[in-house]
Amino acid sequence: MVTTLDKVDVVTVGVGWTGGIIAAECAKEGMKVVGLERGRERGTSDFAIVHDEYRYAIRYELMQDLSRETVSFRNNRKQRALPMRQMGSFLLGEGLGGSGTHWNGQNWRFLPYDFEIKTMTEQKYGANKLPAEYTIQDWGITYDELEPYFDRFEKTAGISGEDTNPFWGKRSAEYATQPMKKTPILQKFETASKNLGYSPFMMPSANLSEAYENPDGAKINACQYCGFCERFGCEYGAKSSPEITVVPTAKNTGNYEIKFNANVVEVMKQGDKVTGVRYFDTVSFEEFIQPAEVVVLTSYMMNNAKLLMVSKIGEQYDPETGRGTLGRNYAYQILPGASGFFDEKMNVFMGAGALGMTVDDFNGDNFDHADLDFIHGASLSITQTGNRPIQTNPVPPDTPSWGAEFKKASIENYPRTLNVGGQGASMPHRENYMALDGTYKDIYGVPLLQLTYNFTDQDRALHAYLTEKAAGIMQEMGAKTVVGGSPISDYDIVPYQTTHNTGGTVMGSDPAISVVNNYLQHWDAENLFVVGAGNFAHNGGYNPTGTVGALAYRCAEGIINYSKNGGSLV
Amino acid sequence: MSKKEKNFSRRDFLKTSGVAAGALVGGGIIGGLIASNTGTETASPGTAPATHGESGSAGGVRGLMFFKNDAEFQILSQATERIFPEDDLGPGAIGLGVPYFIDQQLAGAYGENSKEYMQGPFFEGETTQGYQSRLKRNEMFRQGLQIMQQEAQKRFKANFADLEGGQMDEILTAFQEDQIQMQGVSSLFFFRLLRSATLEGAYADPIYGGNQNMDGWKMKGFPGHQAAYISQIDNEEFQEIDPKSLGQSH
Ligand SMILES: Cc1cc2nc3c(=O)[nH]c(=O)nc-3n(C[C@H](O)[C@H](O)[C@H](O)COP(=O)(O)OP(=O)(O)OC[C@H]3O[C@@H](n4cnc5c(N)ncnc54)[C@H](O)[C@@H]3O)c2cc1C
Ligand code: SF4
């Protein structure tokens, strides 16, 4: 039996950054908003005993319960897709705040080049810079158009930073708070990269350098550099997260309700509009329908795509014919980098998730690609996030991975090793995409989302080039041994890489190659909005959330306009 | 660290975080402070700071929760000790309580794969596709240890736990090089699991039964659970800090 609930103005599926932002903005406008979140309620008071590497970082306490639902994966269409039985390559969020609770807080705006990548690449390097199987395209919006929304998100989150990077887009305002502390480890990177003629700057951070009150009146405290940030919630309320900012803002209006343990399995559609969503109470397994004037998918890019697929909204992408848009342009990231082994001991166990310095000299089109067989690049950073002992066992090359020699070397090098790491942009490819799995299901009987993904030649070339640049910085930093990352071959879903998955519900100005318009309104259903890194037409050289947050503010504006005037927003 | 210094660092925290003492800002910060930051200060009288030299878990006793006989447990103990041996830096896996840590983990959610996707059908798959076994971790361990014993008998006509170190290493290396036939899992996969579990036991907070006396952390120079480093992170010199556990001994 399915119980149909009272209709609301807006329902969001999932309550992370995207769901929280939509809720706050719509609720402030007087709209009645319901957030359906499959996980539990949680917040700062639950993080008093969070400095527990084993529970949170190794056993993924705050993340998705894969026994209920996972994704399946294969490297190419010839392989049989198999379920990701254990989390690894990326860590899916679950519970109030989503991944925004346990993120690092490295907060970026994608480069102006990213939004017009096809046009700019063709202008400068001609139409055939990349082979045709790379499906790069413009985003249907420019950096300048998105700038006010970037600013909005950064003020909400109170981002700490400095505007000294010569390569990024023009900012309309200073950062909300001062940059974080430039620690001795960061200074090593700064000096070395300056010596090499690069332009280092403090990484924009959502671990706030000082206490801050945002424009909505939400308060965020000052980071204590506790060293347990990524994969942990912040016990100080000092890491900007949905549950300490946009969620209370939405609640304070009196127009917002969150239903926990509510797992959405379908978006209901009638004609060219959606009517609401169907969900399971994960405790009682009762089924409900939540009718709504506007449905917003804010359930991370993977669940967003999956829900559209199971609800048969939009045309599934087919790599054979190149037709269809849903699931198209799935992209990831590649991680060029270098480790350096030093003589001196450093305070590597102290830190914060977004404590770092970066150079953008080899990101985007900030350097000439005329003689290179790839486009785009990577931000190269040093971060001091707090190295914890289970996960950090650095040993120089040719050291065994266990036994007496390993023990000595890993203990000796633990405080003596630094890394310069890149986040390498990833270009979409015809063969990399998402679909529904034909075999495996979640516990609600819904097919799993299936990823078909491998690194491409473009990725391999970019990785090799950037690894050398990272090694150069490390050399200049004075490491006695520098070890560059090994060349990449096939994408492997086992080791953690990044939770920076993109694409599948791409935004754009042409419905033939995009799922949503530049207000993230679905081309096939005007009261359906889809928000997240799934909107990215390719993946850039930074973490995604700054750009995701900006898009969410843009989308909220669209929803508010739509609720007044109806129709297509473009 | 003396009590006085602790009090100081607490005040320092309040100052630097921009929070007026007694205020509740941004959701629960003071609650977090009391529970996580102060240890002995706010604990009721008579509670001591966590783990100072005493061995064993709460109540001072230890026992097996997953393994059913000591012979199996001895194989596990010796194997983990080869992976993380005692040396002049400090204790190895056995001295750190790693075998007990693993035993407890195998009896619980970790061993039972309760957060893993375990629905069929099962196929072998490519290495890039990861864990594809129908076996739970505790079943892998049970089988793996049994086969270690069989290998010891086959190669050296002795119990694994009685072998010379080098002989044990030979068997472990055969597992690592995927030369051992296991059912439903490759020996390399099992070896990696055993190696990770050993490091986890050496370095997890002692509340889990390993890292006894915080000796894993002491060897590595990792201070465990500290409330904040805001007043030390600017220092050039390496900071030697007495480690602290999340636990309290009663
Ligand atoms: C360890 C880690 C570190 C990271 N560090 C950074 C960083 O430093 N910088 C950065 O920019 N990004 C970082 N990220 C990525 C960042 O966290 C995400 O980009 C961001 O949180 C995405 O927000 P979202 O709202 O799209 O999705 P999420 O935060 O994933 O929220 C989605 C919510 O939807 C819920 N949900 C999903 N499916 C359903 C369903 N069917 N029914 C009901 N609810 C559902 C989920 O439970 C979840 O709570 C990191 C991620 C991880 C995991
Ligand atoms: S490093 Fe800072 S922001 Fe991160 S959890 Fe610790 S105190 Fe919070």
Short mmCIF file of C-alpha atoms in Angstrom, two decimals, chain A residues 331-565:
data_model
loop_
_atom_site.label_atom_id
_atom_site.label_comp_id
_atom_site.label_asym_id
_atom_site.label_seq_id
_atom_site.Cartn_x
_atom_site.Cartn_y
_atom_site.Cartn_z
CA ALA A 331 34.13 12.05 -16.08
CA TYR A 332 36.42 11.67 -13.10
CA GLN A 333 39.83 13.07 -12.25
CA ILE A 334 43.43 12.00 -12.45
CA LEU A 335 45.95 12.62 -9.75
CA PRO A 336 49.45 13.44 -10.91
CA GLY A 337 51.87 14.12 -8.08
CA ALA A 338 55.17 13.48 -6.37
CA SER A 339 56.32 12.45 -2.92
CA GLY A 340 59.41 13.82 -1.30
CA PHE A 341 61.42 12.22 1.50
CA PHE A 342 63.15 14.71 3.74
CA ASP A 343 65.77 14.53 6.49
CA GLU A 344 63.95 16.70 8.98
CA LYS A 345 60.85 15.80 10.96
CA MET A 346 57.78 17.92 10.30
CA ASN A 347 54.43 18.35 12.05
CA VAL A 348 52.53 16.36 9.46
CA PHE A 349 49.94 15.15 11.97
CA MET A 350 48.64 18.68 12.49
CA GLY A 351 46.47 20.23 9.87
CA ALA A 352 43.09 21.01 8.42
CA GLY A 353 41.23 19.67 5.38
CA ALA A 354 41.79 22.71 3.21
CA LEU A 355 45.07 23.95 4.67
CA GLY A 356 47.22 24.25 1.60
CA MET A 357 48.93 26.27 -1.08
CA THR A 358 48.43 25.91 -4.79
CA VAL A 359 49.87 26.93 -8.14
CA ASP A 360 47.64 27.20 -11.20
CA ASP A 361 50.46 27.73 -13.69
CA PHE A 362 49.65 24.34 -15.26
CA ASN A 363 45.88 24.36 -14.90
CA GLY A 364 43.27 25.02 -17.58
CA ASP A 365 44.75 26.78 -20.58
CA ASN A 366 47.10 28.81 -18.41
CA PHE A 367 50.04 27.37 -20.38
CA ASP A 368 50.50 26.74 -24.05
CA HIS A 369 49.26 23.37 -25.32
CA ALA A 370 50.27 23.88 -28.97
CA ASP A 371 52.99 21.23 -28.76
CA LEU A 372 51.22 19.00 -26.24
CA ASP A 373 48.93 16.09 -27.01
CA PHE A 374 46.38 16.98 -24.39
CA ILE A 375 44.30 19.96 -23.27
CA HIS A 376 43.64 21.41 -19.82
CA GLY A 377 45.82 20.58 -16.81
CA ALA A 378 45.76 20.44 -13.04
CA SER A 379 46.05 22.59 -9.97
CA LEU A 380 49.19 21.54 -8.08
CA SER A 381 49.01 21.84 -4.33
CA ILE A 382 50.63 21.00 -1.09
CA THR A 383 48.11 20.27 1.63
CA GLN A 384 48.60 19.76 5.32
CA THR A 385 45.43 17.93 6.19
CA GLY A 386 46.69 15.90 9.14
CA ASN A 387 48.42 12.63 8.29
CA ARG A 388 47.05 9.81 10.37
CA PRO A 389 49.00 6.66 11.09
CA ILE A 390 46.85 3.88 9.61
CA GLN A 391 46.63 5.54 6.24
CA THR A 392 50.05 7.13 6.14
CA ASN A 393 52.90 4.66 5.80
CA PRO A 394 55.27 6.24 3.31
CA VAL A 395 58.32 4.23 2.30
CA PRO A 396 60.99 5.00 -0.28
CA PRO A 397 61.02 2.91 -3.47
CA ASP A 398 62.25 -0.67 -3.16
CA THR A 399 61.19 -0.98 0.46
CA PRO A 400 59.16 -4.15 1.09
CA SER A 401 55.49 -3.59 1.95
CA TRP A 402 55.65 -5.52 5.25
CA GLY A 403 58.12 -6.91 7.76
CA ALA A 404 61.02 -5.45 9.70
CA GLU A 405 62.31 -3.17 6.99
CA PHE A 406 58.84 -1.84 6.25
CA LYS A 407 58.15 -1.10 9.88
CA LYS A 408 61.37 0.86 10.29
CA ALA A 409 61.04 2.79 7.08
CA SER A 410 57.37 3.66 7.53
CA ILE A 411 57.94 4.94 11.05
CA GLU A 412 61.08 6.82 10.07
CA ASN A 413 59.46 8.47 7.06
CA TYR A 414 56.04 9.18 8.54
CA PRO A 415 57.01 12.69 9.73
CA ARG A 416 59.55 13.19 6.94
CA THR A 417 57.41 12.86 3.83
CA LEU A 418 55.47 15.49 1.92
CA ASN A 419 53.42 15.31 -1.25
CA VAL A 420 52.73 17.74 -4.03
CA GLY A 421 49.50 16.60 -5.61
CA GLY A 422 47.58 17.61 -8.67
CA GLN A 423 43.91 17.41 -9.43
CA GLY A 424 43.94 16.70 -13.11
CA ALA A 425 41.06 17.66 -15.35
CA SER A 426 39.30 14.84 -17.13
CA MET A 427 37.76 15.16 -20.55
CA PRO A 428 34.58 13.28 -21.41
CA HIS A 429 34.90 10.42 -23.84
CA ARG A 430 32.34 8.61 -25.97
CA GLU A 431 32.96 5.34 -24.13
CA ASN A 432 32.70 6.72 -20.58
CA TYR A 433 29.11 6.86 -19.41
CA MET A 434 26.43 5.79 -16.91
CA ALA A 435 23.44 3.51 -17.47
CA LEU A 436 21.24 1.18 -15.44
CA ASP A 437 22.64 -2.22 -14.57
CA GLY A 438 20.81 -5.18 -16.07
CA THR A 439 21.63 -7.65 -13.29
CA TYR A 440 22.20 -6.09 -9.88
CA LYS A 441 19.60 -4.34 -7.74
CA ASP A 442 19.46 -2.36 -4.52
CA ILE A 443 17.40 -3.56 -1.54
CA TYR A 444 14.38 -1.65 -2.84
CA GLY A 445 14.43 -3.72 -6.01
CA VAL A 446 15.69 -0.86 -8.18
CA PRO A 447 18.55 -1.58 -10.63
CA LEU A 448 21.98 -0.29 -9.63
CA LEU A 449 23.58 2.52 -11.54
CA GLN A 450 26.27 1.18 -13.85
CA LEU A 451 29.54 3.00 -14.58
CA THR A 452 31.55 2.27 -17.68
CA TYR A 453 34.77 4.17 -17.28
CA ASN A 454 38.42 4.11 -18.14
CA PHE A 455 41.24 6.60 -18.32
CA THR A 456 41.91 7.89 -21.82
CA ASP A 457 45.06 8.82 -23.77
CA GLN A 458 44.37 12.46 -22.96
CA ASP A 459 44.37 11.56 -19.25
CA ARG A 460 47.61 9.60 -19.53
CA ALA A 461 49.41 12.40 -21.35
CA LEU A 462 48.18 15.01 -18.88
CA HIS A 463 49.16 12.82 -15.94
CA ALA A 464 52.71 12.29 -17.21
CA TYR A 465 53.27 15.98 -17.92
CA LEU A 466 51.89 17.21 -14.60
CA THR A 467 53.68 14.55 -12.57
CA GLU A 468 56.94 15.92 -13.87
CA LYS A 469 55.96 19.44 -12.84
CA ALA A 470 55.00 18.25 -9.35
CA ALA A 471 58.32 16.42 -9.04
CA GLY A 472 60.12 19.60 -10.06
CA ILE A 473 58.53 21.52 -7.20
CA MET A 474 59.33 18.74 -4.76
CA GLN A 475 62.96 18.73 -5.90
CA GLU A 476 63.16 22.47 -5.32
CA MET A 477 61.62 22.00 -1.86
CA GLY A 478 64.77 20.14 -0.91
CA ALA A 479 63.60 16.55 -0.65
CA LYS A 480 66.50 14.12 -0.61
CA THR A 481 64.47 11.60 -2.62
CA VAL A 482 61.68 12.54 -5.00
CA VAL A 483 59.30 9.91 -6.29
CA GLY A 484 56.85 10.82 -9.03
CA GLY A 485 53.54 9.00 -9.31
CA SER A 486 53.60 5.96 -11.58
CA PRO A 487 52.02 6.40 -15.00
CA ILE A 488 48.33 5.58 -15.02
CA SER A 489 47.00 2.62 -16.98
CA ASP A 490 43.44 1.41 -16.34
CA TYR A 491 41.11 3.08 -13.89
CA ASP A 492 40.84 0.95 -10.76
CA ILE A 493 37.83 1.31 -8.45
CA VAL A 494 39.69 -0.08 -5.41
CA PRO A 495 42.04 2.63 -4.05
CA TYR A 496 40.61 5.94 -2.94
CA GLN A 497 41.16 8.67 -5.50
CA THR A 498 38.60 11.45 -5.24
CA THR A 499 34.88 11.91 -4.77
CA HIS A 500 34.87 14.25 -7.73
CA ASN A 501 32.62 12.36 -10.11
CA THR A 502 31.00 14.48 -12.79
CA GLY A 503 28.62 14.36 -15.73
CA GLY A 504 25.61 12.26 -16.64
CA THR A 505 23.07 15.08 -16.26
CA VAL A 506 25.00 17.71 -18.15
CA MET A 507 23.84 21.33 -18.46
CA GLY A 508 23.93 23.24 -21.72
CA SER A 509 22.15 25.36 -24.25
CA ASP A 510 21.41 22.55 -26.71
CA PRO A 511 18.94 19.81 -25.70
CA ALA A 512 20.65 17.42 -28.14
CA ILE A 513 23.73 17.29 -25.93
CA SER A 514 22.47 18.30 -22.49
CA VAL A 515 19.91 17.10 -19.94
CA VAL A 516 19.15 20.43 -18.27
CA ASN A 517 19.33 24.08 -19.28
CA ASN A 518 21.53 26.62 -17.53
CA TYR A 519 19.02 26.95 -14.67
CA LEU A 520 19.34 23.16 -14.28
CA GLN A 521 15.74 22.81 -15.41
CA HIS A 522 15.08 19.55 -17.22
CA TRP A 523 14.50 19.94 -20.96
CA ASP A 524 11.66 17.39 -20.87
CA ALA A 525 9.86 18.47 -17.69
CA GLU A 526 9.76 22.13 -16.76
CA ASN A 527 9.06 21.56 -13.05
CA LEU A 528 11.97 19.15 -12.59
CA PHE A 529 15.43 20.43 -11.62
CA VAL A 530 18.63 18.38 -11.34
CA VAL A 531 21.54 19.80 -9.36
CA GLY A 532 25.08 18.60 -8.73
CA ALA A 533 28.43 17.90 -10.33
CA GLY A 534 26.42 15.80 -12.77
CA ASN A 535 25.79 19.11 -14.53
CA PHE A 536 29.48 19.47 -15.38
CA ALA A 537 30.13 18.82 -19.07
CA HIS A 538 33.70 17.79 -18.20
CA ASN A 539 35.75 17.73 -15.01
CA GLY A 540 38.18 20.54 -14.25
CA GLY A 541 41.42 20.75 -12.31
CA TYR A 542 39.87 21.56 -8.93
CA ASN A 543 37.51 20.06 -6.36
CA PRO A 544 33.90 20.50 -7.51
CA THR A 545 31.86 21.87 -4.62
CA GLY A 546 32.49 25.60 -5.06
CA THR A 547 31.11 25.28 -8.57
CA VAL A 548 28.31 22.94 -7.46
CA GLY A 549 27.29 25.46 -4.78
CA ALA A 550 27.20 28.27 -7.34
CA LEU A 551 25.04 26.18 -9.66
CA ALA A 552 22.69 25.37 -6.78
CA TYR A 553 22.16 29.10 -6.10
CA ARG A 554 21.56 29.66 -9.79
CA CYS A 555 19.05 26.80 -9.78
CA ALA A 556 17.25 28.17 -6.71
CA GLU A 557 16.76 31.46 -8.52
CA GLY A 558 15.35 29.52 -11.45
CA ILE A 559 12.92 27.60 -9.25
CA ILE A 560 11.69 30.78 -7.62
CA ASN A 561 11.15 32.40 -11.03
CA TYR A 562 9.47 29.28 -12.32
CA SER A 563 7.09 29.13 -9.38
CA LYS A 564 5.94 32.65 -10.20
CA ASN A 565 5.80 32.52 -13.98
#
